[in-house]
Amino acid sequence: MKWHHSLYWRIAIGFVACLAVLLPVQAVLFVWVLGRSGRTVPNQPPDRLAQTIALDVGSALERDPALDVSQYLHAEYASDVQPFFVLLAGGAMIDVGGPFPQTTIDESRTRLEMLQRLPPDRLARGRGFGLRGPSRPGDGPGPGDRRSDRDSGPPPGPDSSGRVRGFGPGPRLAPILANGRLAGAVVVPPQPPFAFLLQRYAPVLGSVAVVTLVVGAAMATLVIFGPARARLRQVESAARRLGAGDLEARAPAHGNDEVTAVAAAFNAMATDLAARAEALRQSDRLRRQLLADVSHELNTPMTAIRGYLETLAMPGMTLDDETRHRYLGIVTDETGRLERIIADLLDLARVDDGGGALRLEPVPVAVLYDRVVARHERAADEARVAFDVDVDPESLHVRGDRDRLEQALQNLTANALRYAPAGSAIVLAAAAVAGGVRFSVTNSGPPIPPEHLPHLFERFYRADGSRVRGTAGDHGSGLGLSIVKAIAERHGGTVSARSDGAGTTFALDIPASTASDQG
């Protein structure tokens, strides 16, 4: 999975993008707010701001002597500049953005009274008054116009050289002159740098920041977590349906992120559970079928045995020796049939369950067929059937479990002998093929109908009873071919059957992982 497909990276990038949008929005808003301040600069030095306001109010009074100063100040400066107050010559005070310390107000009143005692011409021509910059409209600032906050001395007034003495430490006053008369003074108390900006604009900027964060987080949630949440809900729904028994439930697994990995893992688990459930159902079906088949197979000889034994044990029943021997022969045959069925069932169970590890060793194929021929030679003579052994090459070896391979070949040969007509031959052949060794057992008996071929290796399955040579006792247990199939699969091989007008051939293939050519 590439990093940009990861849900974690998408979350991180989404929130970084949210912050990246927040900062420009804050900057644009700040510039917009400052642009609304008009001609004033909110955080300019207090002395400069006081003089600017004083000049503006003086000009307004010259234009309109009846001007409402309080209304004018609040309309022009209430939302744009840092806090200040104005002391009018009549004693009234107008505060904009207050409150202010009472000591500052009292000191400012005292200094205004000092200014009021100055002659009007001195006020018009004077410099200083503890202020910086020009005292009249049109006067430009100069080196002699700046005085230190540490200046101290007598109240303002003409000194010996005719200049106006400045104020000492304390609040700075900017006189408001209208038509050459002192109308009042402006006082802007000093504040720390940016203190006004924080007081004035911090609530607005903070609100915008909160709104932007909320909106950005909501958008990031919808864009990043929305699809992931929907897909997780689909996984949850699939899990609930699977838990309710719907083995076909699957979660959408499109994409390349962690949710897709979870969905893919869930689907793999669901597929495995479905396969196991199907295997259990199949096993249960086979178990039921096996029980039914075993019951049927065991019931037939048991019924015959019981019937003949009850006949022999009937009181007053007189039987001649020939009849008694015939009945006892039938009981003996059925007992042998029971033994064969039980033995084959136990053998098949051992093979199906693993039955211990295979003892793999090189086994000469010719030796296997010699033992098979020796085992069935007497029965073949009685049935007037011959054996034709064809091993190519004669030195062919197979690597496998000697006893199990011999058992498989014995079962195939017994099955072929059961259906071979008198005067025919059973061909036992072996040859090296691509990937292993193929054993084959062929008889020239009646062909097996095609519809029966796929079921020949099922337990207790018989293709056609009419094909069997001899009596019903020659039918076998019906488990021989099932045992052959189990042995072949234990060796990693396969078994198959082919039947046509020329006869029936059973082929047992042992793969190269188990089989080998050895000269």
PDB file of N, CA, C and O in Angstrom, residues 358-372 391 393-407 409 430 437 439 491 510 514-519:
ATOM      1  N   LEU A 358       3.043 -42.958   6.367  1.00  0.00           N
ATOM      2  CA  LEU A 358       3.442 -43.911   5.328  1.00  0.00           C
ATOM      3  C   LEU A 358       4.925 -44.244   5.455  1.00  0.00           C
ATOM      4  O   LEU A 358       5.748 -43.344   5.697  1.00  0.00           O
ATOM      5  N   ARG A 359       5.248 -45.471   5.273  1.00  0.00           N
ATOM      6  CA  ARG A 359       6.655 -45.894   5.284  1.00  0.00           C
ATOM      7  C   ARG A 359       7.147 -45.894   3.841  1.00  0.00           C
ATOM      8  O   ARG A 359       6.992 -46.894   3.118  1.00  0.00           O
ATOM      9  N   LEU A 360       7.675 -44.781   3.409  1.00  0.00           N
ATOM     10  CA  LEU A 360       8.087 -44.634   2.018  1.00  0.00           C
ATOM     11  C   LEU A 360       9.439 -45.304   1.792  1.00  0.00           C
ATOM     12  O   LEU A 360      10.389 -45.086   2.551  1.00  0.00           O
ATOM     13  N   GLU A 361       9.486 -46.099   0.730  1.00  0.00           N
ATOM     14  CA  GLU A 361      10.720 -46.785   0.364  1.00  0.00           C
ATOM     15  C   GLU A 361      10.637 -47.175  -1.109  1.00  0.00           C
ATOM     16  O   GLU A 361       9.532 -47.292  -1.668  1.00  0.00           O
ATOM     17  N   PRO A 362      11.769 -47.375  -1.762  1.00  0.00           N
ATOM     18  CA  PRO A 362      11.728 -47.842  -3.160  1.00  0.00           C
ATOM     19  C   PRO A 362      11.177 -49.267  -3.223  1.00  0.00           C
ATOM     20  O   PRO A 362      11.665 -50.167  -2.533  1.00  0.00           O
ATOM     21  N   VAL A 363      10.157 -49.485  -4.031  1.00  0.00           N
ATOM     22  CA  VAL A 363       9.516 -50.794  -4.140  1.00  0.00           C
ATOM     23  C   VAL A 363       9.532 -51.209  -5.614  1.00  0.00           C
ATOM     24  O   VAL A 363       9.039 -50.462  -6.471  1.00  0.00           O
ATOM     25  N   PRO A 364      10.081 -52.381  -5.960  1.00  0.00           N
ATOM     26  CA  PRO A 364      10.025 -52.855  -7.342  1.00  0.00           C
ATOM     27  C   PRO A 364       8.585 -53.141  -7.749  1.00  0.00           C
ATOM     28  O   PRO A 364       7.853 -53.854  -7.053  1.00  0.00           O
ATOM     29  N   VAL A 365       8.174 -52.585  -8.877  1.00  0.00           N
ATOM     30  CA  VAL A 365       6.802 -52.780  -9.333  1.00  0.00           C
ATOM     31  C   VAL A 365       6.537 -54.248  -9.649  1.00  0.00           C
ATOM     32  O   VAL A 365       5.465 -54.788  -9.361  1.00  0.00           O
ATOM     33  N   ALA A 366       7.536 -54.928 -10.241  1.00  0.00           N
ATOM     34  CA  ALA A 366       7.370 -56.342 -10.590  1.00  0.00           C
ATOM     35  C   ALA A 366       7.086 -57.188  -9.356  1.00  0.00           C
ATOM     36  O   ALA A 366       6.280 -58.138  -9.395  1.00  0.00           O
ATOM     37  N   VAL A 367       7.736 -56.857  -8.235  1.00  0.00           N
ATOM     38  CA  VAL A 367       7.511 -57.599  -6.993  1.00  0.00           C
ATOM     39  C   VAL A 367       6.080 -57.403  -6.508  1.00  0.00           C
ATOM     40  O   VAL A 367       5.425 -58.350  -6.028  1.00  0.00           O
ATOM     41  N   LEU A 368       5.558 -56.152  -6.620  1.00  0.00           N
ATOM     42  CA  LEU A 368       4.170 -55.901  -6.209  1.00  0.00           C
ATOM     43  C   LEU A 368       3.204 -56.777  -7.010  1.00  0.00           C
ATOM     44  O   LEU A 368       2.299 -57.402  -6.453  1.00  0.00           O
ATOM     45  N   TYR A 369       3.399 -56.814  -8.315  1.00  0.00           N
ATOM     46  CA  TYR A 369       2.490 -57.599  -9.149  1.00  0.00           C
ATOM     47  C   TYR A 369       2.663 -59.100  -8.916  1.00  0.00           C
ATOM     48  O   TYR A 369       1.687 -59.875  -9.015  1.00  0.00           O
ATOM     49  N   ASP A 370       3.880 -59.557  -8.601  1.00  0.00           N
ATOM     50  CA  ASP A 370       4.085 -60.972  -8.275  1.00  0.00           C
ATOM     51  C   ASP A 370       3.256 -61.381  -7.067  1.00  0.00           C
ATOM     52  O   ASP A 370       2.628 -62.463  -7.047  1.00  0.00           O
ATOM     53  N   ARG A 371       3.235 -60.512  -6.054  1.00  0.00           N
ATOM     54  CA  ARG A 371       2.465 -60.819  -4.843  1.00  0.00           C
ATOM     55  C   ARG A 371       0.958 -60.781  -5.141  1.00  0.00           C
ATOM     56  O   ARG A 371       0.183 -61.566  -4.592  1.00  0.00           O
ATOM     57  N   VAL A 372       0.539 -59.853  -6.021  1.00  0.00           N
ATOM     58  CA  VAL A 372      -0.878 -59.785  -6.379  1.00  0.00           C
ATOM     59  C   VAL A 372      -1.302 -61.063  -7.109  1.00  0.00           C
ATOM     60  O   VAL A 372      -2.351 -61.654  -6.818  1.00  0.00           O
ATOM     61  N   VAL A 391       5.228 -54.889 -17.198  1.00  0.00           N
ATOM     62  CA  VAL A 391       5.907 -53.794 -16.501  1.00  0.00           C
ATOM     63  C   VAL A 391       6.970 -53.237 -17.426  1.00  0.00           C
ATOM     64  O   VAL A 391       7.865 -53.968 -17.853  1.00  0.00           O
ATOM     65  N   PRO A 393       9.815 -50.186 -17.752  1.00  0.00           N
ATOM     66  CA  PRO A 393      10.697 -51.351 -17.937  1.00  0.00           C
ATOM     67  C   PRO A 393      10.563 -52.311 -16.768  1.00  0.00           C
ATOM     68  O   PRO A 393       9.935 -51.987 -15.769  1.00  0.00           O
ATOM     69  N   GLU A 394      11.186 -53.466 -16.912  1.00  0.00           N
ATOM     70  CA  GLU A 394      11.069 -54.474 -15.860  1.00  0.00           C
ATOM     71  C   GLU A 394      11.718 -54.021 -14.557  1.00  0.00           C
ATOM     72  O   GLU A 394      11.387 -54.524 -13.484  1.00  0.00           O
ATOM     73  N   SER A 395      12.672 -53.086 -14.667  1.00  0.00           N
ATOM     74  CA  SER A 395      13.364 -52.596 -13.460  1.00  0.00           C
ATOM     75  C   SER A 395      12.659 -51.401 -12.820  1.00  0.00           C
ATOM     76  O   SER A 395      13.216 -50.739 -11.951  1.00  0.00           O
ATOM     77  N   LEU A 396      11.446 -51.102 -13.246  1.00  0.00           N
ATOM     78  CA  LEU A 396      10.733 -49.931 -12.737  1.00  0.00           C
ATOM     79  C   LEU A 396      10.492 -50.060 -11.232  1.00  0.00           C
ATOM     80  O   LEU A 396      10.070 -51.117 -10.756  1.00  0.00           O
ATOM     81  N   HIS A 397      10.763 -48.983 -10.539  1.00  0.00           N
ATOM     82  CA  HIS A 397      10.539 -48.919  -9.087  1.00  0.00           C
ATOM     83  C   HIS A 397       9.548 -47.793  -8.791  1.00  0.00           C
ATOM     84  O   HIS A 397       9.429 -46.832  -9.552  1.00  0.00           O
ATOM     85  N   VAL A 398       8.896 -47.937  -7.676  1.00  0.00           N
ATOM     86  CA  VAL A 398       8.024 -46.882  -7.189  1.00  0.00           C
ATOM     87  C   VAL A 398       8.378 -46.611  -5.727  1.00  0.00           C
ATOM     88  O   VAL A 398       8.710 -47.532  -4.980  1.00  0.00           O
ATOM     89  N   ARG A 399       8.353 -45.350  -5.358  1.00  0.00           N
ATOM     90  CA  ARG A 399       8.652 -44.992  -3.966  1.00  0.00           C
ATOM     91  C   ARG A 399       7.330 -44.770  -3.241  1.00  0.00           C
ATOM     92  O   ARG A 399       6.591 -43.816  -3.540  1.00  0.00           O
ATOM     93  N   GLY A 400       7.034 -45.630  -2.322  1.00  0.00           N
ATOM     94  CA  GLY A 400       5.781 -45.538  -1.593  1.00  0.00           C
ATOM     95  C   GLY A 400       5.750 -46.522  -0.456  1.00  0.00           C
ATOM     96  O   GLY A 400       6.752 -47.165  -0.115  1.00  0.00           O
ATOM     97  N   ASP A 401       4.578 -46.657   0.136  1.00  0.00           N
ATOM     98  CA  ASP A 401       4.381 -47.611   1.219  1.00  0.00           C
ATOM     99  C   ASP A 401       4.045 -48.968   0.602  1.00  0.00           C
ATOM    100  O   ASP A 401       2.992 -49.124  -0.040  1.00  0.00           O
ATOM    101  N   ARG A 402       4.934 -49.947   0.781  1.00  0.00           N
ATOM    102  CA  ARG A 402       4.790 -51.248   0.127  1.00  0.00           C
ATOM    103  C   ARG A 402       3.434 -51.891   0.449  1.00  0.00           C
ATOM    104  O   ARG A 402       2.721 -52.361  -0.447  1.00  0.00           O
ATOM    105  N   ASP A 403       3.070 -51.939   1.721  1.00  0.00           N
ATOM    106  CA  ASP A 403       1.845 -52.638   2.112  1.00  0.00           C
ATOM    107  C   ASP A 403       0.600 -51.940   1.555  1.00  0.00           C
ATOM    108  O   ASP A 403      -0.340 -52.597   1.087  1.00  0.00           O
ATOM    109  N   ARG A 404       0.577 -50.590   1.618  1.00  0.00           N
ATOM    110  CA  ARG A 404      -0.604 -49.880   1.143  1.00  0.00           C
ATOM    111  C   ARG A 404      -0.741 -49.976  -0.377  1.00  0.00           C
ATOM    112  O   ARG A 404      -1.852 -50.150  -0.902  1.00  0.00           O
ATOM    113  N   LEU A 405       0.368 -49.861  -1.106  1.00  0.00           N
ATOM    114  CA  LEU A 405       0.290 -49.993  -2.557  1.00  0.00           C
ATOM    115  C   LEU A 405      -0.157 -51.402  -2.958  1.00  0.00           C
ATOM    116  O   LEU A 405      -0.951 -51.574  -3.881  1.00  0.00           O
ATOM    117  N   GLU A 406       0.356 -52.400  -2.255  1.00  0.00           N
ATOM    118  CA  GLU A 406      -0.065 -53.777  -2.553  1.00  0.00           C
ATOM    119  C   GLU A 406      -1.549 -53.953  -2.258  1.00  0.00           C
ATOM    120  O   GLU A 406      -2.271 -54.602  -3.029  1.00  0.00           O
ATOM    121  N   GLN A 407      -2.012 -53.350  -1.147  1.00  0.00           N
ATOM    122  CA  GLN A 407      -3.432 -53.446  -0.818  1.00  0.00           C
ATOM    123  C   GLN A 407      -4.292 -52.829  -1.913  1.00  0.00           C
ATOM    124  O   GLN A 407      -5.328 -53.384  -2.304  1.00  0.00           O
ATOM    125  N   LEU A 409      -3.533 -52.455  -5.136  1.00  0.00           N
ATOM    126  CA  LEU A 409      -3.500 -53.322  -6.322  1.00  0.00           C
ATOM    127  C   LEU A 409      -4.286 -54.606  -6.089  1.00  0.00           C
ATOM    128  O   LEU A 409      -4.933 -55.134  -7.016  1.00  0.00           O
ATOM    129  N   ALA A 430       2.260 -51.551 -15.779  1.00  0.00           N
ATOM    130  CA  ALA A 430       2.860 -50.396 -15.103  1.00  0.00           C
ATOM    131  C   ALA A 430       3.851 -49.754 -16.048  1.00  0.00           C
ATOM    132  O   ALA A 430       4.571 -50.449 -16.774  1.00  0.00           O
ATOM    133  N   VAL A 437       4.492 -42.701 -11.915  1.00  0.00           N
ATOM    134  CA  VAL A 437       4.296 -44.067 -12.400  1.00  0.00           C
ATOM    135  C   VAL A 437       2.802 -44.350 -12.440  1.00  0.00           C
ATOM    136  O   VAL A 437       2.057 -43.961 -11.526  1.00  0.00           O
ATOM    137  N   PHE A 439      -0.024 -47.357 -12.624  1.00  0.00           N
ATOM    138  CA  PHE A 439      -0.436 -48.756 -12.536  1.00  0.00           C
ATOM    139  C   PHE A 439      -1.802 -48.869 -13.213  1.00  0.00           C
ATOM    140  O   PHE A 439      -2.657 -47.985 -13.048  1.00  0.00           O
ATOM    141  N   HIS A 491      -0.906 -41.044  -0.986  1.00  0.00           N
ATOM    142  CA  HIS A 491       0.373 -40.954  -1.708  1.00  0.00           C
ATOM    143  C   HIS A 491       0.448 -39.718  -2.602  1.00  0.00           C
ATOM    144  O   HIS A 491       1.429 -39.544  -3.331  1.00  0.00           O
ATOM    145  N   ILE A 510       0.795 -42.542  -9.295  1.00  0.00           N
ATOM    146  CA  ILE A 510       1.590 -42.099  -8.147  1.00  0.00           C
ATOM    147  C   ILE A 510       2.528 -41.000  -8.650  1.00  0.00           C
ATOM    148  O   ILE A 510       3.327 -41.243  -9.555  1.00  0.00           O
ATOM    149  N   THR A 514       6.404 -38.889  -4.943  1.00  0.00           N
ATOM    150  CA  THR A 514       6.436 -40.164  -4.233  1.00  0.00           C
ATOM    151  C   THR A 514       7.073 -41.251  -5.071  1.00  0.00           C
ATOM    152  O   THR A 514       7.747 -42.141  -4.561  1.00  0.00           O
ATOM    153  N   ALA A 515       6.852 -41.170  -6.392  1.00  0.00           N
ATOM    154  CA  ALA A 515       7.356 -42.218  -7.288  1.00  0.00           C
ATOM    155  C   ALA A 515       8.647 -41.792  -7.934  1.00  0.00           C
ATOM    156  O   ALA A 515       8.940 -40.622  -8.083  1.00  0.00           O
ATOM    157  N   SER A 516       9.471 -42.788  -8.340  1.00  0.00           N
ATOM    158  CA  SER A 516      10.727 -42.487  -9.022  1.00  0.00           C
ATOM    159  C   SER A 516      11.134 -43.661  -9.889  1.00  0.00           C
ATOM    160  O   SER A 516      10.873 -44.813  -9.560  1.00  0.00           O
ATOM    161  N   ASP A 517      11.770 -43.375 -11.027  1.00  0.00           N
ATOM    162  CA  ASP A 517      12.344 -44.412 -11.889  1.00  0.00           C
ATOM    163  C   ASP A 517      13.732 -44.743 -11.394  1.00  0.00           C
ATOM    164  O   ASP A 517      14.569 -43.849 -11.247  1.00  0.00           O
ATOM    165  N   GLN A 518      13.959 -46.006 -11.144  1.00  0.00           N
ATOM    166  CA  GLN A 518      15.285 -46.417 -10.710  1.00  0.00           C
ATOM    167  C   GLN A 518      15.712 -47.621 -11.532  1.00  0.00           C
ATOM    168  O   GLN A 518      15.007 -48.616 -11.609  1.00  0.00           O
ATOM    169  N   GLY A 519      16.883 -47.536 -12.189  1.00  0.00           N
ATOM    170  CA  GLY A 519      17.331 -48.634 -13.021  1.00  0.00           C
ATOM    171  C   GLY A 519      18.199 -49.594 -12.258  1.00  0.00           C
ATOM    172  O   GLY A 519      18.591 -49.360 -11.147  1.00  0.00           O
TER     173      GLY A 519
END
